[in-house]
CSV table of C-alpha atoms and ligand atoms in Angstrom, one decimal:
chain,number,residue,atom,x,y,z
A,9,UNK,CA,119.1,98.5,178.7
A,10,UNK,CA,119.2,96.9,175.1
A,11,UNK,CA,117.9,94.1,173.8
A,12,UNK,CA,121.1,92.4,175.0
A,13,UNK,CA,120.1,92.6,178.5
A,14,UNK,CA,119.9,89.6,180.2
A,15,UNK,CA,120.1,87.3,177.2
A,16,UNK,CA,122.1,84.1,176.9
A,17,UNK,CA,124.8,84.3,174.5
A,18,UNK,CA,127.5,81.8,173.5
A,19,UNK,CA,130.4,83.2,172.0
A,20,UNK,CA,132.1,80.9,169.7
A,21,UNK,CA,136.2,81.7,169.6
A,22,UNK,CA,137.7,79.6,166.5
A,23,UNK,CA,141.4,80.0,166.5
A,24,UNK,CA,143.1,82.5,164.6
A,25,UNK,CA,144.6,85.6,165.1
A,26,UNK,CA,142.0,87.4,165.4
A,27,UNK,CA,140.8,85.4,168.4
A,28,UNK,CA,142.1,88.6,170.2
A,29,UNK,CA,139.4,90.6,169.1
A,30,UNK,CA,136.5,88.4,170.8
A,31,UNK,CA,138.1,89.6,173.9
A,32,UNK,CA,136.4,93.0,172.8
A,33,UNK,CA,133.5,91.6,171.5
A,34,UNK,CA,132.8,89.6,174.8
A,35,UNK,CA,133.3,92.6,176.9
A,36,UNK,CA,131.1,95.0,174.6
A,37,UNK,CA,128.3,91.8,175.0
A,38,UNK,CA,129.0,91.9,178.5
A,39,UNK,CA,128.7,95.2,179.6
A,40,UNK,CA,125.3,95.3,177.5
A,41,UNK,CA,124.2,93.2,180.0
A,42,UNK,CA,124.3,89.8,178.0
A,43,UNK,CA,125.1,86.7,180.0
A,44,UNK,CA,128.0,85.4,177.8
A,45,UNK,CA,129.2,82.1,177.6
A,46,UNK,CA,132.7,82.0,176.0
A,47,UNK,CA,133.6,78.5,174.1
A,48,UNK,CA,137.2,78.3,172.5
A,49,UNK,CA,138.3,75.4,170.3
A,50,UNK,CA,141.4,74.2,171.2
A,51,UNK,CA,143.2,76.2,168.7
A,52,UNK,CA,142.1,79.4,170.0
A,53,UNK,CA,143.4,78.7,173.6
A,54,UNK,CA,147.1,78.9,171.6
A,55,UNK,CA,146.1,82.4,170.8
A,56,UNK,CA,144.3,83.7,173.7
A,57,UNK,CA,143.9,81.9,177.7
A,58,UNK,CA,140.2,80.9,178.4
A,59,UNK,CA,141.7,82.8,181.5
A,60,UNK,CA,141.0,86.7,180.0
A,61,UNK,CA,137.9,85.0,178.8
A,62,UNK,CA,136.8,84.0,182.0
A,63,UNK,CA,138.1,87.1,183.6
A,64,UNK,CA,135.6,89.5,181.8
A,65,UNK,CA,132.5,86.9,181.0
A,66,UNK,CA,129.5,86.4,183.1
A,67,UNK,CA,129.9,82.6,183.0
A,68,UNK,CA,133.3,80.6,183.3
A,69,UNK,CA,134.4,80.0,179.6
A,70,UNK,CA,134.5,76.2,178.2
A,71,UNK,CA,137.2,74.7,175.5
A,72,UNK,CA,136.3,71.3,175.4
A,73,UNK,CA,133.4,68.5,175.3
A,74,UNK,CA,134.7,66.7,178.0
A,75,UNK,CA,136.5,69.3,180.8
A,76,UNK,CA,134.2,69.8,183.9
A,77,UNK,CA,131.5,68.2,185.6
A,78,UNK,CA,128.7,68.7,182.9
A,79,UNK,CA,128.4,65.4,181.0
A,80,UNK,CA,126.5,67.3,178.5
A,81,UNK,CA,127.4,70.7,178.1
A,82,UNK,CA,127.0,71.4,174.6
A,83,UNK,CA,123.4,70.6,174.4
A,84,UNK,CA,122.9,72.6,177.4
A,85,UNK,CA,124.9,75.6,176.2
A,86,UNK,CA,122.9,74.8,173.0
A,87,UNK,CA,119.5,74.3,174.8
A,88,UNK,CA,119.4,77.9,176.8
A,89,UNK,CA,121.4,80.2,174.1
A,90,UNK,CA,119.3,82.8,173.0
A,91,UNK,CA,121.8,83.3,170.2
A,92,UNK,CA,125.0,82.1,169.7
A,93,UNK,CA,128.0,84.0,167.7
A,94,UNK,CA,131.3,82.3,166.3
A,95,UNK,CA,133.9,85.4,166.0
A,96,UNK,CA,136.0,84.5,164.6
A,97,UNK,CA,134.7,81.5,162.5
A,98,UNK,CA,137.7,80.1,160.6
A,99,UNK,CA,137.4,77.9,157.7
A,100,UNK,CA,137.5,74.2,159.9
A,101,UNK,CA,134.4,75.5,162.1
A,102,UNK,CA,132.6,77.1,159.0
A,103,UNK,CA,132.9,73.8,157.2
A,104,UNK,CA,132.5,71.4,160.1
A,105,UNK,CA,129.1,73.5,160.4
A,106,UNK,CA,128.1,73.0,157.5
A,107,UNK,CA,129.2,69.1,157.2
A,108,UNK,CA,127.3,68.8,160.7
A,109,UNK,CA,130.6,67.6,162.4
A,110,UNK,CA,131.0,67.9,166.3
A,111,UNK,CA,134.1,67.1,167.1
A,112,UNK,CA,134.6,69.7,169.7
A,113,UNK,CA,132.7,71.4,172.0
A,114,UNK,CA,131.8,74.8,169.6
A,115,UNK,CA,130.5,72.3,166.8
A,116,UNK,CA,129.0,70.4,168.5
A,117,UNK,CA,126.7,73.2,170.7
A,118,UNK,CA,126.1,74.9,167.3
A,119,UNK,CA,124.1,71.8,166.0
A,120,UNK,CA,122.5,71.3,169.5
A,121,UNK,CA,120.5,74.9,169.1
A,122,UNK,CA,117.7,76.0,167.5
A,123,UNK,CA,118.9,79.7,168.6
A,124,UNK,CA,119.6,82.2,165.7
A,125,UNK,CA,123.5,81.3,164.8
A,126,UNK,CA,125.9,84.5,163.3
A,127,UNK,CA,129.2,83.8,161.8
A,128,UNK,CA,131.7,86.1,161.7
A,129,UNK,CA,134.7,84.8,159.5
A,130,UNK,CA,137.9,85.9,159.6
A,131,UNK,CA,140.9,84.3,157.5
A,132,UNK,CA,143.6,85.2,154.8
A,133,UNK,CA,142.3,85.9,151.4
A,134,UNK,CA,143.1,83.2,149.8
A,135,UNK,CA,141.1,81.0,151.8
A,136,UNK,CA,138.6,83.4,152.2
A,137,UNK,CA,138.4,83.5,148.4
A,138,UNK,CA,138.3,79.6,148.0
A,139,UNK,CA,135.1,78.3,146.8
A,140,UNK,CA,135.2,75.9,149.4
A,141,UNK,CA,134.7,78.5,152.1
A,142,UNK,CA,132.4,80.8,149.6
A,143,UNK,CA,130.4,77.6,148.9
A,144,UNK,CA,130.4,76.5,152.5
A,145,UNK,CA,129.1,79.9,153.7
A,146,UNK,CA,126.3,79.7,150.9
A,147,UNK,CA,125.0,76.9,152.2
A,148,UNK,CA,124.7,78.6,156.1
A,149,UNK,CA,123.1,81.6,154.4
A,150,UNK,CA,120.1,79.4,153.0
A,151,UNK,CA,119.9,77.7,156.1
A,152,UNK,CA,119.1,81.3,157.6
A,153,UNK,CA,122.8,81.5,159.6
A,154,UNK,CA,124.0,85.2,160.1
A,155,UNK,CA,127.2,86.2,158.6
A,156,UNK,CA,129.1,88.8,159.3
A,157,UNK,CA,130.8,89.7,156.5
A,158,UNK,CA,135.4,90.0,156.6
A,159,UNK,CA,136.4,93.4,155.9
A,160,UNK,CA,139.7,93.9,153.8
A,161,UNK,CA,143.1,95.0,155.7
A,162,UNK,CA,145.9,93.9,157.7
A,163,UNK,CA,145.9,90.7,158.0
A,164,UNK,CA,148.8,87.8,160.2
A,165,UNK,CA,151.9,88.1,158.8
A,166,UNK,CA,151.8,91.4,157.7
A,167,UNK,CA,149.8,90.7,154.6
A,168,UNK,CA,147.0,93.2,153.6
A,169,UNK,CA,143.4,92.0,151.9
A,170,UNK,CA,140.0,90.1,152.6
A,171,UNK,CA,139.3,88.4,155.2
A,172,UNK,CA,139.7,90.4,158.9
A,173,UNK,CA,137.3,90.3,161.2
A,174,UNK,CA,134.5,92.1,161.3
A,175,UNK,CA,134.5,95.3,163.4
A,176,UNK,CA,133.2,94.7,167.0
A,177,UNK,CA,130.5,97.6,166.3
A,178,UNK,CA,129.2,95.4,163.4
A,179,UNK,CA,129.6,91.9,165.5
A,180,UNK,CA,127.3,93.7,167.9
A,181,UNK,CA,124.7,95.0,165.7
A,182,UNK,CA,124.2,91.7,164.2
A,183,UNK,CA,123.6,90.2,167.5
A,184,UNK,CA,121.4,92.5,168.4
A,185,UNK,CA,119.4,92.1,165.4
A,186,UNK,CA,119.4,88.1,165.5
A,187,UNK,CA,117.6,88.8,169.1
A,188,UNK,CA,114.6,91.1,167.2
A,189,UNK,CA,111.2,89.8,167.7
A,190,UNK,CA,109.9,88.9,164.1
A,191,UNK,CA,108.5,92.7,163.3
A,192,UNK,CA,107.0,91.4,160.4
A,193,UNK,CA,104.4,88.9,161.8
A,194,UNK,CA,101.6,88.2,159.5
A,195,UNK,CA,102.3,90.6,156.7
A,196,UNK,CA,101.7,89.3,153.3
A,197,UNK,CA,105.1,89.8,151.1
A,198,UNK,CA,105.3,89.4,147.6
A,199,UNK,CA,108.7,89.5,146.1
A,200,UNK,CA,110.1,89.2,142.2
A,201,UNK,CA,113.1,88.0,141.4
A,202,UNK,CA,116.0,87.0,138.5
A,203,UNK,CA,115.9,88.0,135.2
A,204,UNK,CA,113.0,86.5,133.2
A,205,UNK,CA,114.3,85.0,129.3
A,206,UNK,CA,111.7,86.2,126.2
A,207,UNK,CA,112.3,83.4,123.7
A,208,UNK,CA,113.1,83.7,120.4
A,209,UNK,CA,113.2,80.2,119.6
A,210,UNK,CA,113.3,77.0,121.3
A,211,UNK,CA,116.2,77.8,122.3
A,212,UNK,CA,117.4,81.1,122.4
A,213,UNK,CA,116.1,84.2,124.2
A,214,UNK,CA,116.6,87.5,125.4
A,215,UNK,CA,117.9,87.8,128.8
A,216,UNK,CA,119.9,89.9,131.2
A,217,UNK,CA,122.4,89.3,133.6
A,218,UNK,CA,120.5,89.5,136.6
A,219,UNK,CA,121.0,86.5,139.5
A,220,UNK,CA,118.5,86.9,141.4
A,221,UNK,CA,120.4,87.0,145.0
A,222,UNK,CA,119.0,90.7,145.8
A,223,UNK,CA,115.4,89.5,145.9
A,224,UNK,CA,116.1,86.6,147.0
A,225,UNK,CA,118.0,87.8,149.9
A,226,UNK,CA,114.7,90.0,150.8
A,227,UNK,CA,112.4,87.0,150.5
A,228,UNK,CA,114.3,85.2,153.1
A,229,UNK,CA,115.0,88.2,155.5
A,230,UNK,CA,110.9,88.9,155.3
A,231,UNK,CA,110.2,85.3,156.0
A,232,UNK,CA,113.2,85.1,158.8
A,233,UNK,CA,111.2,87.9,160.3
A,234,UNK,CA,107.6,86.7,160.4
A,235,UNK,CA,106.2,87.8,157.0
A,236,UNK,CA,103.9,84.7,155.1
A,237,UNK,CA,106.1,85.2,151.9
A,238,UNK,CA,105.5,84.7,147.9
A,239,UNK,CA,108.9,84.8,145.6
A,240,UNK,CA,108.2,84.8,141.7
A,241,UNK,CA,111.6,83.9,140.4
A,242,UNK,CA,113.2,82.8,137.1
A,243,UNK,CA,116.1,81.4,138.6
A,244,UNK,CA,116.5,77.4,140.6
A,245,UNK,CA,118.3,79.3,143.3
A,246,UNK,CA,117.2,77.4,146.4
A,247,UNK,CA,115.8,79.0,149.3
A,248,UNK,CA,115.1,78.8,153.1
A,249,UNK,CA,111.6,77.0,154.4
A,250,UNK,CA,109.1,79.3,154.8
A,251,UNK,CA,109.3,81.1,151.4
A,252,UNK,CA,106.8,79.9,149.2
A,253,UNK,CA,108.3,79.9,145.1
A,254,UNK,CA,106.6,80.2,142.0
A,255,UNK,CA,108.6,79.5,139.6
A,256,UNK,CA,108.6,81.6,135.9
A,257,UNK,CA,110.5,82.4,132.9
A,258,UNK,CA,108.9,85.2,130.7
A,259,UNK,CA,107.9,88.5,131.2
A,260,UNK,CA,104.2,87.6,131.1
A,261,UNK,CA,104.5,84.8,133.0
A,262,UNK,CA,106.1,86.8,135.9
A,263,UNK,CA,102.4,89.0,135.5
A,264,UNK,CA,100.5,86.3,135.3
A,265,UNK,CA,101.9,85.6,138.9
A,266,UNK,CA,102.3,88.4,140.3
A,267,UNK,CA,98.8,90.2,139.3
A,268,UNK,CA,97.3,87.0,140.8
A,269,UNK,CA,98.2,87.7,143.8
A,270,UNK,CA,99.7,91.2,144.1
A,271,UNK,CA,95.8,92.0,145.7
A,272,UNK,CA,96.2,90.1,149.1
A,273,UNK,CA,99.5,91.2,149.5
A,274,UNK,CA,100.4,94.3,151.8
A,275,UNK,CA,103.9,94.6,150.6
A,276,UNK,CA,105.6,94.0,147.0
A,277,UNK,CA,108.8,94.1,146.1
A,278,UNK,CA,109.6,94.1,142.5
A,279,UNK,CA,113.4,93.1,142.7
A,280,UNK,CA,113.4,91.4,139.3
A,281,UNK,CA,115.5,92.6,136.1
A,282,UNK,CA,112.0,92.0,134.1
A,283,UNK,CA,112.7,92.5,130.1
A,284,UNK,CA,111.1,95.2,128.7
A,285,UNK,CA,111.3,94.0,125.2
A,286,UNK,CA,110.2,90.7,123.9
A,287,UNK,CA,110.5,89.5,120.1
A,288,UNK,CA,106.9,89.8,118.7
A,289,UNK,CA,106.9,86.2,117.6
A,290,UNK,CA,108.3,83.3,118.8
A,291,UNK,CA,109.4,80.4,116.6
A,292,UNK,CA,108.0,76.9,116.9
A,293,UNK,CA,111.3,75.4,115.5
A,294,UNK,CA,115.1,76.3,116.2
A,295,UNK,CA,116.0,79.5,113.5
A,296,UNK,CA,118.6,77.4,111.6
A,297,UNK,CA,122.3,79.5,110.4
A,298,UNK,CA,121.6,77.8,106.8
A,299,UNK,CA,118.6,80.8,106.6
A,300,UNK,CA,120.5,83.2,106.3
A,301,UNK,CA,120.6,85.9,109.3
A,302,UNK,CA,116.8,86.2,110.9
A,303,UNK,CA,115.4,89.7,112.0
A,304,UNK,CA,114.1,89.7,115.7
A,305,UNK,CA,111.0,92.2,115.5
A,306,UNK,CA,110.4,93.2,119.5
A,307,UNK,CA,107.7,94.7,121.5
A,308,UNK,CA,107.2,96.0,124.9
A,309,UNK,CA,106.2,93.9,127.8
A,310,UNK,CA,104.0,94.8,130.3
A,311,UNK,CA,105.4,97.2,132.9
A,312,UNK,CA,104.4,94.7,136.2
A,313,UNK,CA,105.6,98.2,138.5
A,314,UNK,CA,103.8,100.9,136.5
A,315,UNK,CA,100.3,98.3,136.5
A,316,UNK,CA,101.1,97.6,140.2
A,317,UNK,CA,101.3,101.4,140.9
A,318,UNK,CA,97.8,101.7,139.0
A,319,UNK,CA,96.0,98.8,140.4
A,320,UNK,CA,97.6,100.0,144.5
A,321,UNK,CA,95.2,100.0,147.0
A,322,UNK,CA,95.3,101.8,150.3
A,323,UNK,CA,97.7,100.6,152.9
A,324,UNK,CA,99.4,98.3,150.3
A,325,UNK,CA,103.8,99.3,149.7
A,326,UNK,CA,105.3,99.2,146.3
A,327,UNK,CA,108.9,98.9,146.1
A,328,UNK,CA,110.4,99.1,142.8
A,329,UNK,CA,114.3,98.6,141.9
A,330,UNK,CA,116.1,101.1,139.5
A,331,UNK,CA,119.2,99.7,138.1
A,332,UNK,CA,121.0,102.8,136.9
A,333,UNK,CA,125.0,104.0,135.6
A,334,UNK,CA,124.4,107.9,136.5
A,335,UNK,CA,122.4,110.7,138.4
A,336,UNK,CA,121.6,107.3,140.3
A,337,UNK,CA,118.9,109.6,142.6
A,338,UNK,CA,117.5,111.9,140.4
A,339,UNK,CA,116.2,109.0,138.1
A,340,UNK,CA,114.9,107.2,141.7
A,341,UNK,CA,113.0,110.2,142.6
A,342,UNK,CA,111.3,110.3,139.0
A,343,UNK,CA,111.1,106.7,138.9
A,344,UNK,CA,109.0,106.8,142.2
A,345,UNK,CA,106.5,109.3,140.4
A,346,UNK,CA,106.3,108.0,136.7
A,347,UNK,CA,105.6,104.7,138.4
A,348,UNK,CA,103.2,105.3,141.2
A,349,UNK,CA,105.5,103.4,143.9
A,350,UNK,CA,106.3,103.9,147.4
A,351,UNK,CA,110.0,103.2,147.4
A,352,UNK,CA,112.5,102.8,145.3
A,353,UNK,CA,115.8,101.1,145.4
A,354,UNK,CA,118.6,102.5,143.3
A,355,UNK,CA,121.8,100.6,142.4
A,356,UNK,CA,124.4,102.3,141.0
A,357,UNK,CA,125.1,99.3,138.5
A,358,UNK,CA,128.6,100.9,136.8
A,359,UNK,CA,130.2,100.7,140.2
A,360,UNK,CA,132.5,97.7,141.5
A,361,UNK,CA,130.6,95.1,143.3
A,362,UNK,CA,127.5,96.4,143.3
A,363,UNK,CA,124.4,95.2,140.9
A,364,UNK,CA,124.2,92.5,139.3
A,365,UNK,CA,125.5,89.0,140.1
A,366,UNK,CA,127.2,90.2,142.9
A,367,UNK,CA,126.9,89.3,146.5
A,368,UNK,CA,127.1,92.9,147.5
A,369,UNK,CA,125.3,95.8,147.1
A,370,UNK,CA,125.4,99.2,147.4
A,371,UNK,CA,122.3,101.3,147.3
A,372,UNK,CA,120.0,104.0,147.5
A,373,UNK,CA,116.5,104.2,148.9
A,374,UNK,CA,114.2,106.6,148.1
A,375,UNK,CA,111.1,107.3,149.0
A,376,UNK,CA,107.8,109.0,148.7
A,377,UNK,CA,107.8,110.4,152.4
A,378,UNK,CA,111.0,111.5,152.1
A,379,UNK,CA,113.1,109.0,153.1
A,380,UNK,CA,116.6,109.0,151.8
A,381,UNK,CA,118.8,106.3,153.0
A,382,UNK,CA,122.5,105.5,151.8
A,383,UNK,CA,123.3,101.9,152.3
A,384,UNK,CA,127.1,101.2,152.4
A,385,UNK,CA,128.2,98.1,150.6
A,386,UNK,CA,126.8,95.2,151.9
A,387,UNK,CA,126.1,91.8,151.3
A,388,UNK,CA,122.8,91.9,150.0
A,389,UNK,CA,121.5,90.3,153.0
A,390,UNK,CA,121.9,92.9,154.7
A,391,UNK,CA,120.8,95.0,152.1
A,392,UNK,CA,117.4,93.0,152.7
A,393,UNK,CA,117.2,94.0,155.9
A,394,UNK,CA,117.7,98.0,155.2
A,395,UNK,CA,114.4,97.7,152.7
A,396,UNK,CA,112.5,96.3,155.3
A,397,UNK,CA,113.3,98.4,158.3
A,398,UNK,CA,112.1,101.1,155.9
A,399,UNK,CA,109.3,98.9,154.9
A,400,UNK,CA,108.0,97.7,158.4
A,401,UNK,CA,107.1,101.2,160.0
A,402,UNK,CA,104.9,102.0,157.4
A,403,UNK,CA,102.9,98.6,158.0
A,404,UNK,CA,102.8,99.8,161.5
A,405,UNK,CA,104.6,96.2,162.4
A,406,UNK,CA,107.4,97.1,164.0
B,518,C5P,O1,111.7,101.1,134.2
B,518,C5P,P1,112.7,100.2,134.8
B,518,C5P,O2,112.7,98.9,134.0
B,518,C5P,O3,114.0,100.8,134.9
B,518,C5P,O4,112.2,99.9,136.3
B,518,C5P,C1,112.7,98.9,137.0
B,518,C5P,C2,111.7,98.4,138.0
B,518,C5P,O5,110.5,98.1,137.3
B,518,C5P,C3,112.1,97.1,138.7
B,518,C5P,O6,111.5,97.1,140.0
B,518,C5P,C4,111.5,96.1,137.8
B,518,C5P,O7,111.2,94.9,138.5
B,518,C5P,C5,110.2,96.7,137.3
B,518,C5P,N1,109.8,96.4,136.0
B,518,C5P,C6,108.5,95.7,135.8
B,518,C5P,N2,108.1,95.4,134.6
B,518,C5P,C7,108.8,95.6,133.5
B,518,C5P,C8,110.1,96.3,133.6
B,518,C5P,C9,110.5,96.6,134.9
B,518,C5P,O8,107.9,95.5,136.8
B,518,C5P,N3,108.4,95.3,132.3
């Protein structure tokens, strides 16, 4: 058995269409050996019985707050989850979630747990695309909440876009993974991120269009899964408890803190777009148009990676990014020699979606032992999590 067996889930069933397809997903939970509690808002019952629900779940399934004997239920459906799934999630439960509401009985058992929560919206595209929703699902994704991305395709109504439901083999997986034991208790992480700004003047400066989501994203994966974590970032991009931020601008700045504590640290992971030019000099006051155009004279910064890869003592993982537009891993593989590093992730930059200020990713890792893995477009959450399942064997954590 899997590490479903004999673990208490709640499965959430918002109502849309889609609400057909937790039938699946409760059966696939089921005959992992889960003990699965369905909960239907009201909505969903218009879409599918609590009936089939019942039918094929361990326990009878509940649609409301107030419909058997149990005064309480949703803090004790709450209270003994050992995870609890919402698929599908539409846009009222998503936002009630995040507005803390508990109107019904699935709001109101996903504020009484401290069990890991996955979302798995499903909607039309235009709502999925509404920064309401997008903005809404940021805020679960700091406060650690699972999502499971909406893949594109037929949709109610014959439409076709964003916004189905996640396949039941990735609703699964997810589940699964929320149920891990942290594998990466009491390693040290260290993790760059953003683009850092060399200035010019007071107020302008070099920059690059780097977010800072990727490394971010694998600060807050390594700390949801045990690690004591360090993030030296350039951007105000909040993130979850647990991750400790320094905050930095420049180039040498991001040095500065990294090469103070890049020695305790048994894993780094240099996710940041860090310039590798600065202008030589730096103007006290703002360069005004009225003198005439100015001439910007640069010089190299230090290469964080390369010194990293010289200064590496035994035991300790480098991973280094490569942002690249062609022969994406044949440059990886050089990149993991000229710089002396244990991994390296390659993003395909020129492609759609992927790279920079995105929320997906596609990539490539490659390492030093070998190790070639393809990741598939992903948010870059669980982009996170495909670096450190390659990152955790070799700390002999998982
Ligand atoms: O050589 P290139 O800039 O393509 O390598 C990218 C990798 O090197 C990234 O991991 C980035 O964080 C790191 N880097 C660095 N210091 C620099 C430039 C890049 O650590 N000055």
């Amino acid at each position: 058995m899997g590490r479903l067996a004999d673990r208490r889930v709640v499965l959430g069933v918002a109502g849309g269409i889609a609400a057909y397809k937790a039938v699946e997903v409760c059966r696939r939970l089921v005959d992992a050996g889960a003990h699965v509690t369905p909960v239907l808002t009201a909505a969903a019952t218009r879409f599918v019985g609590p009936l089939t629900f019942s039918a094929l779940a361990s326990e009878d399934a509940h649609v409301a707050l107030f419909d058997g004997p149990d005064a309480i239920p949703h803090t004790r459906l709450g209270q003994q989850a050992d995870v609890i799934v919402v698929a599908p999630a539409t846009a009222r439960v998503i936002a009630a979630y995040v507005a803390g509401l508990s109107d019904d009985l699935l709001t109101a058992t996903l504020l009484a747990t401290r069990a890991p929560v996955i979302i798995c919206p499903a909607m039309h595209t235009e709502m999925w695309e509404h920064p309401a929703v997008q903005d809404n699902l940021s805020v679960l994704r700091r406060r650690g909440v699972h999502i499971v991305e909406p893949e594109a395709g037929r949709l109610a109504g014959g439409d076709v876009g964003m916004g189905r439901l996640a396949d039941a083999d990735r609703i699964i997986a997810a589940v699964e993974r929320a149920l891990t034991a942290p594998d990466l208790g009491g390693l040290r992480v260290l993790v760059t991120a953003g683009g850092t700004r060399e200035p010019i003047d007071p107020v302008r400066f070099i920059g690059n269009r780097s977010s800072g989501k990727q490394g971010h994203a694998v600060a807050e994966e390594a700390a949801h899964r045990g690690a004591k974590v360090v993030l030296v970032t350039t951007t105000d991009r909040a993130t979850t408890a647990g991750v400790d931020v320094i905050r930095v601008d420049t180039a040498a700045e991001m040095a500065d803190a990294v090469f103070a504590r890049s020695e305790e640290a048994d894993v780094v992971v240099m996710a940041a777009a860090v310039a590798d030019f600065k202008p030589s000099t730096t103007r006290d006051r703002k360069i005004k148009k009225s003198d005439g155009i100015p001439e910007v004279v640069l010089e190299p910064t230090v290469d964080i990676l390369a010194e990293l890869g010289r200064r590496k003592r035994a035991g300790q993982v480098i991973v280094g990014f490569a942002a690249e537009t062609h022969d994406v891993r044949a440059n990886a593989r050089r990149k993991l020699e000229d710089k002396r590093v244990d991994l390296v992730v390659a993003n395909d930059v020129a492609e759609p979606g992927a790279g920079f200020e995105h929320d997906t990713n596609r990539v490539l890792l490659i390492g030093r032992d070998g190790t070639d893995v393809d990741v598939p477009m992903s948010d870059k959450r669980e982009v996170a999590r495909a670096i450190l399942d390659v990152v955790a064997p070799r700390k002999g954590m998982a």
